[in-house]
Coordinates of C-alpha atoms in Angstrom, one line a residue:
X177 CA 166.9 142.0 130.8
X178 CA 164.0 142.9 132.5
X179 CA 161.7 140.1 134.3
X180 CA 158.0 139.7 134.5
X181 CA 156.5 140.6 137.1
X182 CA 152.7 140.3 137.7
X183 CA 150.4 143.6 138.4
X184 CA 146.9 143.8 140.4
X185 CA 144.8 146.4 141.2
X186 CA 143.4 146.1 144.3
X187 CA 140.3 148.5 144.7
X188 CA 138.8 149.9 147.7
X189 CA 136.8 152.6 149.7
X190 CA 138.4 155.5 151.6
X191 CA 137.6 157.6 154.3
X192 CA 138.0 161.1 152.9
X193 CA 136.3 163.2 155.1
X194 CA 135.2 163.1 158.7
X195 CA 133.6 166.4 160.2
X196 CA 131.5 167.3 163.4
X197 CA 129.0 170.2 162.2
X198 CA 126.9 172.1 164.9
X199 CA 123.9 174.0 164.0
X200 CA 121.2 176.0 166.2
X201 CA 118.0 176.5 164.7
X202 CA 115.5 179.0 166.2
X203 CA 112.0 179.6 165.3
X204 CA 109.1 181.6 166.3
X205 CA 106.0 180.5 166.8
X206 CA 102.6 182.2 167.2
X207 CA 99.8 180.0 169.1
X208 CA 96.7 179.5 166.6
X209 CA 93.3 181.0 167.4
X210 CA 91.8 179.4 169.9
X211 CA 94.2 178.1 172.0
X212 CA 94.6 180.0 175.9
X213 CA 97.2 182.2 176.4
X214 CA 101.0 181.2 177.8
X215 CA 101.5 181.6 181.3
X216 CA 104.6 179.2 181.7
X217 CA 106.6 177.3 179.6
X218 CA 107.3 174.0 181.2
X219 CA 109.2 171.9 178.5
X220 CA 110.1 170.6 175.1
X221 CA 111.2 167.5 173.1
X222 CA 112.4 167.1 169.8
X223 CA 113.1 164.3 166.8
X224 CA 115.4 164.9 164.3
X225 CA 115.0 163.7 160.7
X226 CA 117.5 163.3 158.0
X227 CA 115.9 163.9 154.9
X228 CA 118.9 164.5 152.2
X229 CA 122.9 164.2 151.4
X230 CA 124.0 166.5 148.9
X231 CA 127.7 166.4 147.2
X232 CA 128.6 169.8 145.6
X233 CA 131.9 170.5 144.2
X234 CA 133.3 172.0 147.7
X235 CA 131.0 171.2 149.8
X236 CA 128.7 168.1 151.6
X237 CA 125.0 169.7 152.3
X238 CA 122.6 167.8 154.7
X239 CA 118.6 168.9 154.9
X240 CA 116.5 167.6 156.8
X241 CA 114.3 168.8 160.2
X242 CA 113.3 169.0 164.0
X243 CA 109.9 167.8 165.2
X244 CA 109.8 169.6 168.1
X245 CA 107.2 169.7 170.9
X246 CA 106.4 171.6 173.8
X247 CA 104.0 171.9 176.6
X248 CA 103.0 175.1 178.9
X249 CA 100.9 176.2 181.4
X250 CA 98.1 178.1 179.9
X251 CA 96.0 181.5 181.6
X252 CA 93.1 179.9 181.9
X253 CA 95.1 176.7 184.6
X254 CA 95.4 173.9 181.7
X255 CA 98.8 172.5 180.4
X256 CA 98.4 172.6 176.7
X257 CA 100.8 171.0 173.9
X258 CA 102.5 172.4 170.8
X259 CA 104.0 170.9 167.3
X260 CA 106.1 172.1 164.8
X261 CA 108.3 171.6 162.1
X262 CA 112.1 173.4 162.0
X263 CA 113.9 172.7 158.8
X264 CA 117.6 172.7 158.9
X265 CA 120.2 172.6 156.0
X266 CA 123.9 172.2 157.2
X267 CA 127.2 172.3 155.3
X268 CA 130.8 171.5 155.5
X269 CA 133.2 172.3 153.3
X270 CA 135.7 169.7 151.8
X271 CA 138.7 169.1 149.2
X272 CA 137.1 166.4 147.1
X273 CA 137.3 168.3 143.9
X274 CA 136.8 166.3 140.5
X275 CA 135.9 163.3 142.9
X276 CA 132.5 161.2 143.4
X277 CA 132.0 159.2 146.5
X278 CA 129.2 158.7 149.3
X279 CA 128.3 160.3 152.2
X280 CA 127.2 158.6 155.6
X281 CA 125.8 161.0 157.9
X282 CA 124.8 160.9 161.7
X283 CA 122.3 163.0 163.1
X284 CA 122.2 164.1 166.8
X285 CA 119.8 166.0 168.8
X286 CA 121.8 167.7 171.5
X287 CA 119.0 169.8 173.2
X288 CA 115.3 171.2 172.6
X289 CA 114.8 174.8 174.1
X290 CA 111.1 176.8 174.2
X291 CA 110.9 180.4 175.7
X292 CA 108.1 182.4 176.1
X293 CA 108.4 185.9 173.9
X294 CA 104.5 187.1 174.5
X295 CA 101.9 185.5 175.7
X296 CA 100.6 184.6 172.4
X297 CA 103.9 183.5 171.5
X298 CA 107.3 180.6 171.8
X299 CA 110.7 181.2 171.2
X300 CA 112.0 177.9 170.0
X301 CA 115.6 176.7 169.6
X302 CA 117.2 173.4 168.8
X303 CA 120.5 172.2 168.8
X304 CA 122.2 169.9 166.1
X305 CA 125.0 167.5 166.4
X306 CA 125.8 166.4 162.7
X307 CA 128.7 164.2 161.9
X308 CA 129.6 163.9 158.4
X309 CA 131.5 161.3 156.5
X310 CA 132.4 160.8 153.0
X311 CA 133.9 157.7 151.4
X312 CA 135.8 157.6 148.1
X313 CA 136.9 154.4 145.8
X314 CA 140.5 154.2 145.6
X315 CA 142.8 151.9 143.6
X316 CA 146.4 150.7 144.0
X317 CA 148.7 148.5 142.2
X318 CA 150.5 145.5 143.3
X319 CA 153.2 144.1 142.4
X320 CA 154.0 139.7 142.3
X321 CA 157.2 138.1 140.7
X322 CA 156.2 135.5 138.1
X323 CA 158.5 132.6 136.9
X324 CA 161.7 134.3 137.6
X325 CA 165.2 132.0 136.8
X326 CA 166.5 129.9 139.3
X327 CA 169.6 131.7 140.2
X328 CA 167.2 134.7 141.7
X329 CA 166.3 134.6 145.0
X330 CA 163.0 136.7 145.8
X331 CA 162.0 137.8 149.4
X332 CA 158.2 137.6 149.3
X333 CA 155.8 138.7 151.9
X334 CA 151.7 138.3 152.7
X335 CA 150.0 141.3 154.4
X336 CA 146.6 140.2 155.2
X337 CA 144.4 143.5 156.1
X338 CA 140.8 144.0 155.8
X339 CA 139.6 146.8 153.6
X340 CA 136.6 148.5 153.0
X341 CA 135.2 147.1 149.4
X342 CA 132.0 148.9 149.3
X343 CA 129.7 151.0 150.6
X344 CA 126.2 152.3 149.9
X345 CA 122.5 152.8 151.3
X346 CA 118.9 151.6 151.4
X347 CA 115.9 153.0 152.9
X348 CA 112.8 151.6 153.9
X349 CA 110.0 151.8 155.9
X350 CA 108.6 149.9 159.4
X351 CA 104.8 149.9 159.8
X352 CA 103.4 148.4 162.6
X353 CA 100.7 148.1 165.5
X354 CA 102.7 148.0 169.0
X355 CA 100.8 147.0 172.1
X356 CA 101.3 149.4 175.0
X357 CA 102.2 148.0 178.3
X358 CA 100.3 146.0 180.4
X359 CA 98.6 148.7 183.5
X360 CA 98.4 151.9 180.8
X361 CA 95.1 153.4 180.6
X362 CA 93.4 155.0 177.4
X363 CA 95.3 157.5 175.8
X364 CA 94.0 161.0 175.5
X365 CA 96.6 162.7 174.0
X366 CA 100.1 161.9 172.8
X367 CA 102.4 164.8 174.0
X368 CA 105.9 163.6 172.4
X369 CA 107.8 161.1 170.7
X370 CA 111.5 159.9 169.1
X371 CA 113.0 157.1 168.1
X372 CA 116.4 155.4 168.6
X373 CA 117.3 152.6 165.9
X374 CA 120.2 150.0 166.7
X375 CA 121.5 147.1 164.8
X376 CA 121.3 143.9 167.3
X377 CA 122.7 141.8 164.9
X378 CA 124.3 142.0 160.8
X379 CA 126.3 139.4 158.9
X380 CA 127.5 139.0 155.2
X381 CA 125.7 136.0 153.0
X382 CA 127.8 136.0 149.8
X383 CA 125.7 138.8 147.5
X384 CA 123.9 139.9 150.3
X385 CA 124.1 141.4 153.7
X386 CA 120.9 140.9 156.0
X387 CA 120.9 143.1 159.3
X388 CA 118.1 143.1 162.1
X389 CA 117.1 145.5 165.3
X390 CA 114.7 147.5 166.9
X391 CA 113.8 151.3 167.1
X392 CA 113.5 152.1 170.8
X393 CA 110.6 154.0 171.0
X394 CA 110.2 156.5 173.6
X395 CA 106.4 158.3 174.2
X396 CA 105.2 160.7 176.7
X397 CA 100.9 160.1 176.7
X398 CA 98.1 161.3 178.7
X399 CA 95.8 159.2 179.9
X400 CA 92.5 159.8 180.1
X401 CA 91.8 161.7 183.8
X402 CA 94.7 163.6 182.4
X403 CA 97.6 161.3 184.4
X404 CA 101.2 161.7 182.5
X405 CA 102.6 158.2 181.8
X406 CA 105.9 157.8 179.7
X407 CA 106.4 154.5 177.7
X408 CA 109.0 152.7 176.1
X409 CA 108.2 150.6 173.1
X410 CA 110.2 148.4 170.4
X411 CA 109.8 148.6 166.8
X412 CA 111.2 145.8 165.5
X413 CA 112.7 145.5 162.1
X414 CA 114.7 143.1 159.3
X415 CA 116.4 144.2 155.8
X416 CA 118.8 142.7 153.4
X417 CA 121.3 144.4 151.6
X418 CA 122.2 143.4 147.8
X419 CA 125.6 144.4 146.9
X420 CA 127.6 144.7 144.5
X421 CA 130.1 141.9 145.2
X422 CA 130.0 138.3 146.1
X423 CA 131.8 137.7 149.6
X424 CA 133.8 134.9 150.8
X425 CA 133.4 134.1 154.9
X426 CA 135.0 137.2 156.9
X427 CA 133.4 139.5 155.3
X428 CA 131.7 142.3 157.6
X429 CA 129.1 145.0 157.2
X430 CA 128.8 148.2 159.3
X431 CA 125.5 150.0 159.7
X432 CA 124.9 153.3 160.6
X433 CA 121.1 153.8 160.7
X434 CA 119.4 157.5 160.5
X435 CA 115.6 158.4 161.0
X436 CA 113.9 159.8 157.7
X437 CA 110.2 160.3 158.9
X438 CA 108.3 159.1 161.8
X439 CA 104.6 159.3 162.7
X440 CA 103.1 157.4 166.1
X441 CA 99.8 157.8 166.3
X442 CA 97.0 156.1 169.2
X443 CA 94.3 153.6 167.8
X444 CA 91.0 152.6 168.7
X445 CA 91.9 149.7 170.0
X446 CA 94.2 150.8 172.8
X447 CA 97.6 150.2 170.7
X448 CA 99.9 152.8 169.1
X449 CA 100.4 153.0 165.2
X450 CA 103.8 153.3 163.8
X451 CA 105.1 154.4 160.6
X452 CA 109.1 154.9 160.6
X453 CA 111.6 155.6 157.6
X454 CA 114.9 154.4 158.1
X455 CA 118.1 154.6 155.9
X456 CA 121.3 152.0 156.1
X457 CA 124.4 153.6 155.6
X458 CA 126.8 150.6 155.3
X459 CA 130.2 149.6 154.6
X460 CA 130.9 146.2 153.7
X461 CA 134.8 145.0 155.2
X462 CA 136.2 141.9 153.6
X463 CA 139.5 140.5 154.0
X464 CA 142.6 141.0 151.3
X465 CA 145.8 139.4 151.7
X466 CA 148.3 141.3 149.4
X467 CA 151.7 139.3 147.7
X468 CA 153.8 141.1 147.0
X469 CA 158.6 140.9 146.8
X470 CA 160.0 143.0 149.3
X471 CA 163.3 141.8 148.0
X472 CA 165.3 140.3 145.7
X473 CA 169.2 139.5 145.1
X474 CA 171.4 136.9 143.0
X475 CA 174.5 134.9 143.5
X476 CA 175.5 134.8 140.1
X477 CA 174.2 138.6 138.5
X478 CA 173.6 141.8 139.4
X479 CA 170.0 143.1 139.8
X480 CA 168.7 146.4 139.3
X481 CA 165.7 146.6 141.9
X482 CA 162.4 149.1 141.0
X483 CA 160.6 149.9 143.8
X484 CA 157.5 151.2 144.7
X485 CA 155.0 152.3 147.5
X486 CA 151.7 151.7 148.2
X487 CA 149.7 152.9 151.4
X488 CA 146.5 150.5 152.0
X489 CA 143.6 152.2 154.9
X490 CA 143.2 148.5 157.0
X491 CA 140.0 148.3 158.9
X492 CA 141.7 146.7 162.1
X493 CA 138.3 146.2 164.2
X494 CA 134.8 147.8 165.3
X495 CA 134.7 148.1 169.1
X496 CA 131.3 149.0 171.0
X497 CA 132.5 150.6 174.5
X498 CA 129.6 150.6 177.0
X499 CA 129.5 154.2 178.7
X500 CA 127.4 154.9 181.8
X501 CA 126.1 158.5 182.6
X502 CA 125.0 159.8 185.8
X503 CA 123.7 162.4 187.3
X504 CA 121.8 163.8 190.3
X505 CA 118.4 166.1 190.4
X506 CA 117.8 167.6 193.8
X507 CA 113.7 167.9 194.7
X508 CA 111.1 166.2 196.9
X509 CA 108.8 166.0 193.4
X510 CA 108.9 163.4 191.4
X511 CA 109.8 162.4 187.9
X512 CA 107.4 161.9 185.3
X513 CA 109.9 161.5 182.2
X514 CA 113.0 161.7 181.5
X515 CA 114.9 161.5 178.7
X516 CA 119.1 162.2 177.2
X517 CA 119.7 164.7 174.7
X518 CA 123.3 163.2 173.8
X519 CA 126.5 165.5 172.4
X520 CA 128.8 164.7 169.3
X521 CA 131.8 162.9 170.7
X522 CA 134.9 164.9 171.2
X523 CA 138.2 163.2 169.9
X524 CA 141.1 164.7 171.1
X525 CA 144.8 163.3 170.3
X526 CA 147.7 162.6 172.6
X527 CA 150.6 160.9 172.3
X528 CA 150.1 156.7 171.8
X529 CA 146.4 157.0 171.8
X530 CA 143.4 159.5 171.6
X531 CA 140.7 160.5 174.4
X532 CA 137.0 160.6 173.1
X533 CA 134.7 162.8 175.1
X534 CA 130.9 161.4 175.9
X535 CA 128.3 163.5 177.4
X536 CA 125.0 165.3 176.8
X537 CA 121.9 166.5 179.1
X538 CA 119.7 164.8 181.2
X539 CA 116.1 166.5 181.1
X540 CA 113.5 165.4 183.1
X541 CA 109.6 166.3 183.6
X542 CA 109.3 166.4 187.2
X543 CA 105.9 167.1 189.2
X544 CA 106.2 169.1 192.8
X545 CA 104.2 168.0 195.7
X546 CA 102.0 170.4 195.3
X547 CA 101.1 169.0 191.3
X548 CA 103.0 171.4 189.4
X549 CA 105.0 170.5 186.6
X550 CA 108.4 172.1 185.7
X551 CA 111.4 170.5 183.8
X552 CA 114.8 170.1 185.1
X553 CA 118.4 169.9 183.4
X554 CA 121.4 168.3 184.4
X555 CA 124.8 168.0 182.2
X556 CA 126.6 164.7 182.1
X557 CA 129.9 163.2 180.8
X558 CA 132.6 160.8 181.0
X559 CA 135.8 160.3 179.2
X560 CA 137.3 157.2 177.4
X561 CA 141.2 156.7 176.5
X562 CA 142.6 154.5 173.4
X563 CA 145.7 153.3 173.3
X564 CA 146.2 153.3 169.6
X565 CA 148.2 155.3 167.1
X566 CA 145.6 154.3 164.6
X567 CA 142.5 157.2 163.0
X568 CA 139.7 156.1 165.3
X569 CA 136.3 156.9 164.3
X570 CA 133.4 157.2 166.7
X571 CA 129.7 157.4 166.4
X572 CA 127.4 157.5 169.7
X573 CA 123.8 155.7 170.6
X574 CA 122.4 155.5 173.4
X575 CA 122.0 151.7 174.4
X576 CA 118.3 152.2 176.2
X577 CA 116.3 154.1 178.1
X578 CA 116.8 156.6 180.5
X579 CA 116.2 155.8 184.1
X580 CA 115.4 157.6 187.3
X581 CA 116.0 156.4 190.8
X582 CA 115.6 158.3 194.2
X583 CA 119.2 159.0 196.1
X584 CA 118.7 160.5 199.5
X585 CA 116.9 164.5 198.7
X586 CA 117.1 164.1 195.1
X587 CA 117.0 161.8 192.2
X588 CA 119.7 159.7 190.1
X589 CA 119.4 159.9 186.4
X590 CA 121.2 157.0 184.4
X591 CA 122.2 156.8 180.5
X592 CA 123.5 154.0 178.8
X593 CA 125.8 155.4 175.7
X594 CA 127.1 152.6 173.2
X595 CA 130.5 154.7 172.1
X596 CA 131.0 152.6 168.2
X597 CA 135.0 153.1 167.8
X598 CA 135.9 152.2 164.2
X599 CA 139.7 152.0 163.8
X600 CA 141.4 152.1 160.7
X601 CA 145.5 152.4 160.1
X602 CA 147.3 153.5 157.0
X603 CA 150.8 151.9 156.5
X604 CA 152.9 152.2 153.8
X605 CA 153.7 148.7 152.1
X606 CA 157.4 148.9 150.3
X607 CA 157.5 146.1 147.5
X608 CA 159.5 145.4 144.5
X609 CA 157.8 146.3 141.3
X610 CA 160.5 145.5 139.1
X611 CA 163.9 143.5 138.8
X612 CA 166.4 143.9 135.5
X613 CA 168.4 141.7 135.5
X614 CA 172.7 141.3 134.2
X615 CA 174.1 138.9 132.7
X616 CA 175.3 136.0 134.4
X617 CA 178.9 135.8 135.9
X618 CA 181.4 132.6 135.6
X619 CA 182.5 131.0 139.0
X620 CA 185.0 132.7 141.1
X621 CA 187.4 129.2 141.2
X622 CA 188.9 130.4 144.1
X623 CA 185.3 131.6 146.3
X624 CA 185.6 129.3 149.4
X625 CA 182.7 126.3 149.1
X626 CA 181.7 127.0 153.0
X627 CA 181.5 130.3 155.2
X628 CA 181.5 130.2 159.1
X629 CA 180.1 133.0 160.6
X630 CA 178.4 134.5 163.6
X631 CA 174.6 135.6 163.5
X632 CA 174.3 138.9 165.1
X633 CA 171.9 141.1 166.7
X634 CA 169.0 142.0 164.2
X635 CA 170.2 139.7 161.2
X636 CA 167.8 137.3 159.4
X637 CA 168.5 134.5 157.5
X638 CA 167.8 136.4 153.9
X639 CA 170.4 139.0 155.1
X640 CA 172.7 136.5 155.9
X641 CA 172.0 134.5 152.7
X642 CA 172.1 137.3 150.4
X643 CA 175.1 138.9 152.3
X644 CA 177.1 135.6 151.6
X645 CA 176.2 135.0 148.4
X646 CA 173.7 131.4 150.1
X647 CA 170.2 130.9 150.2
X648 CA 168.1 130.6 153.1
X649 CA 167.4 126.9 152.3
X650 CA 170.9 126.0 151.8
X651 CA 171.7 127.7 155.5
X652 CA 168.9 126.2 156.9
X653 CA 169.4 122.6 155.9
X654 CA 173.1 123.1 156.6
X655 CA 172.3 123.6 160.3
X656 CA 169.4 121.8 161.0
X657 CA 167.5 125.6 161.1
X658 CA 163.7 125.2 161.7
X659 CA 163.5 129.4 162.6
X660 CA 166.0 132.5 162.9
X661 CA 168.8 131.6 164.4
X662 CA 170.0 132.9 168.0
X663 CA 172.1 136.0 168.3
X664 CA 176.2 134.7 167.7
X665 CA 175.5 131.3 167.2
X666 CA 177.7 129.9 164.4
X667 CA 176.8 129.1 161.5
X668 CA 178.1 126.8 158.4
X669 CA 177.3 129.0 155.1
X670 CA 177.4 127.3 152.1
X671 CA 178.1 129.1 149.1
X672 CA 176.4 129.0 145.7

């Protein structure tokens, strides 16, 4: 006879695919008529925009593009600035054949490089950290006893776990006037510009999930007079989220935010005009507690026991480790701007936990005594240890600006890096799926009514009870039992 049991599907999003891609992109560029001839280069900056997510058959594509500027000393004793566009399109192949799923994608700029070919003519070369990351809906079965007779004894067990039950995007755009700091003087010329989004705060509301935070916004002007002045500014911003499905309280969305266009421009009236497009990536987490018999036994029959396995990817937790940077410039001159072009974090494996790599390169603008500007480089980087047998997933921002402060000869440059570790662990859940069951047996007349017996090292009450033909309620009551018993303590077993 075989007994019901009840079956649910428990859906959910996977991690299928998680790839670092790096990319160099060069370009030539000619100066246009009119502009002086290049004497020097002295610099260059760049933005990086995400502008499309592509799922082929065997591979993830990403497009997008570099805004990249650069300044140089001209022939005729000026410092004039450049602009230009460098498309990239990146690709990485995967095994997702015959699936669908989303991509989230993170886009670093790790460096901006300008060389001087002629002197009508820039060498320029960028360097892309792109981290790639598809997510695929999954489904597993579970299995519950229902009304079983009274003679069976079922072993049941709860394994609350949060998993991942959607996952999507949204773009939008922020439009807005900032005011520029109090002591800045007109703006003759904007040289560069990039921005830095961060969620400061995100929560699930039932159907929706609302998120707010700012794009640090970091400008290098010239003032009228010609004086270089760099400025930080914050765009602020707020979005909600409709999803698909309604969430109870626990429920937790992840945001990964990447820069689709961005335009700053100086107005009239001594402000600087923003227009930014921004895309949420997110994952919504929600809590799932799964039933399931992990074993099951009778006094009176024999059972025949079908069992099955199902491995569940829980979300344990979302840490945010706060990484400092340092490094030291040597020079009497003095800094005019400075900024981090971070790396891609590097996870490396060891045994009982991982080691994730931060770093990058500090560049600065730096004027001599004598007025002449150059730019300066300086590596940086700092290791961080888990303990954790768990994947660990980590995405990199830095926290805010770059600053500069003067140590003895030189200079100390600080970063703040905000290391996002997501952890998730895959464990294979053993239940009982189904139970047929025997006929029933008459009495043994001559079982004894009462066992005594030792508990020993490692044995639980249900091994015990099903050992001995009892139930864990009977031992229990039988002894005054409010938890597992101590190791040879003797016990009074009665038998049903």
């Amino acid at each position: 006879m075989e007994l019901p049991f009840e079956k649910t599907v428990s859906r959910f999003w996977q991690q299928k695919l998680y790839a670092p891609v790096i990319r160099e992109e060069t370009q030539e560029y000619k100066l246009p008529e009119g502009m002086p001839d290049i004497e020097r280069v002295i610099a260059a900056w760049g933005q990086v925009v995400l502008r499309g997510k592509e799922w082929r058959s065997h591979h993830i594509g990403l497009t997008g593009g570099v805004m990249v500027w650069a300044i140089y000393a001209a022939a005729d004793g000026t410092v004039r600035r450049i602009e230009s566009w460098m498309p990239f399109s990146a690709r990485t192949e995967h095994s997702h054949e015959g699936e669908e799923g989303v991509i989230r994608a993170e886009c670093v700029l790790s460096g901006v490089d300008a060389r001087t070919a002629s002197s009508r003519k820039l060498m320029l070369r960028c360097q892309l950290g792109l981290l790639v990351q598809t997510m695929v809906p999954r489904e597993a079965s579970v299995y519950a006893p229902g009304e079983l007779p009274g003679d069976i004894e079922v072993l049941e067990r709860t394994y609350p776990m949060i998993l991942t039950r959607e996952t999507g995007e949204k773009s939008f755009l922020c439009e807005e006037r900032l005011e520029l700091p109090q002591g800045t003087g007109t703006i003759e010329q904007l040289l560069y510009y990039r921005l830095t989004p961060r969620v400061t705060e995100q929560k699930v509301l039932g159907s929706r999930a609302v998120f707010r935070g700012t794009g640090q916004l970091h400008l290098l002007v010239r003032e009228e007079g010609g004086r270089l002045r760099s400025l930080e500014l914050e765009l602020p911003f707020a979005q909600y989220l409709d999803l698909e499905g309604d969430y109870e309280e626990g429920a937790e969305v992840s945001n990964l935010l990447a820069v689709t266009s961005l335009e700053a421009e100086p107005t009239e009236d001594g402000g600087i005009q923003v227009r930014c497009g921004l895309v949420s990536q997110y994952i919504i987490n929600a809590p799932t507690v799964i039933r399931c018999a992990a074993d099951a036994y009778s006094p009176d029959r024999e059972l025949e026991l079908v069992r099955e396995e199902v491995r569940l990817p829980a979300w344990l937790d979302e840490q945010v480790r706060q990484v400092e940077l340092q490094e030291r410039l040597a020079g009497e001159g003095v800094p005019v701007d400075q900024i981090f072009f971070p790396d891609l974090p590097q996870v490396s494996r060891q045994p009982g936990g991982a080691e994730i790599r931060v770093g990058g390169c500090f560049q600065a603008l730096w004027e001599e005594p004598d007025g002449t500007l150059m730019a300066k480089n300086a590596r940086s980087g700092k290791s961080v240890t888990l303990l954790t047998e768990c994947d660990t997933i980590p995405f990199t921002r830095l926290s805010g600006p770059v600053h500069a402060s003067r140590e003895g000869s030189g200079w100390s440059m600080e970063a703040g890096m905000a290391l996002k570790l997501d952890s998730i662990c895959t464990s294979p859940i053993s239940m009982v799926s189904a139970i047929r069951a025997g006929e029933l047996r008459e009495p043994d007349p001559d079982r004894p009514s009462v066992i005594v017996r030792a508990s020993r090292s490692g044995e639980s009450l249900w091994d015990i009870a099903k050992y001995c033909g009892s139930t864990v309620s009977a031992i229990q009551r039988l002894n005054k039992l409010e938890r597992e018993p101590e190791e040879n303590r003797l016990l009074l077993i009665p038998v049903i």
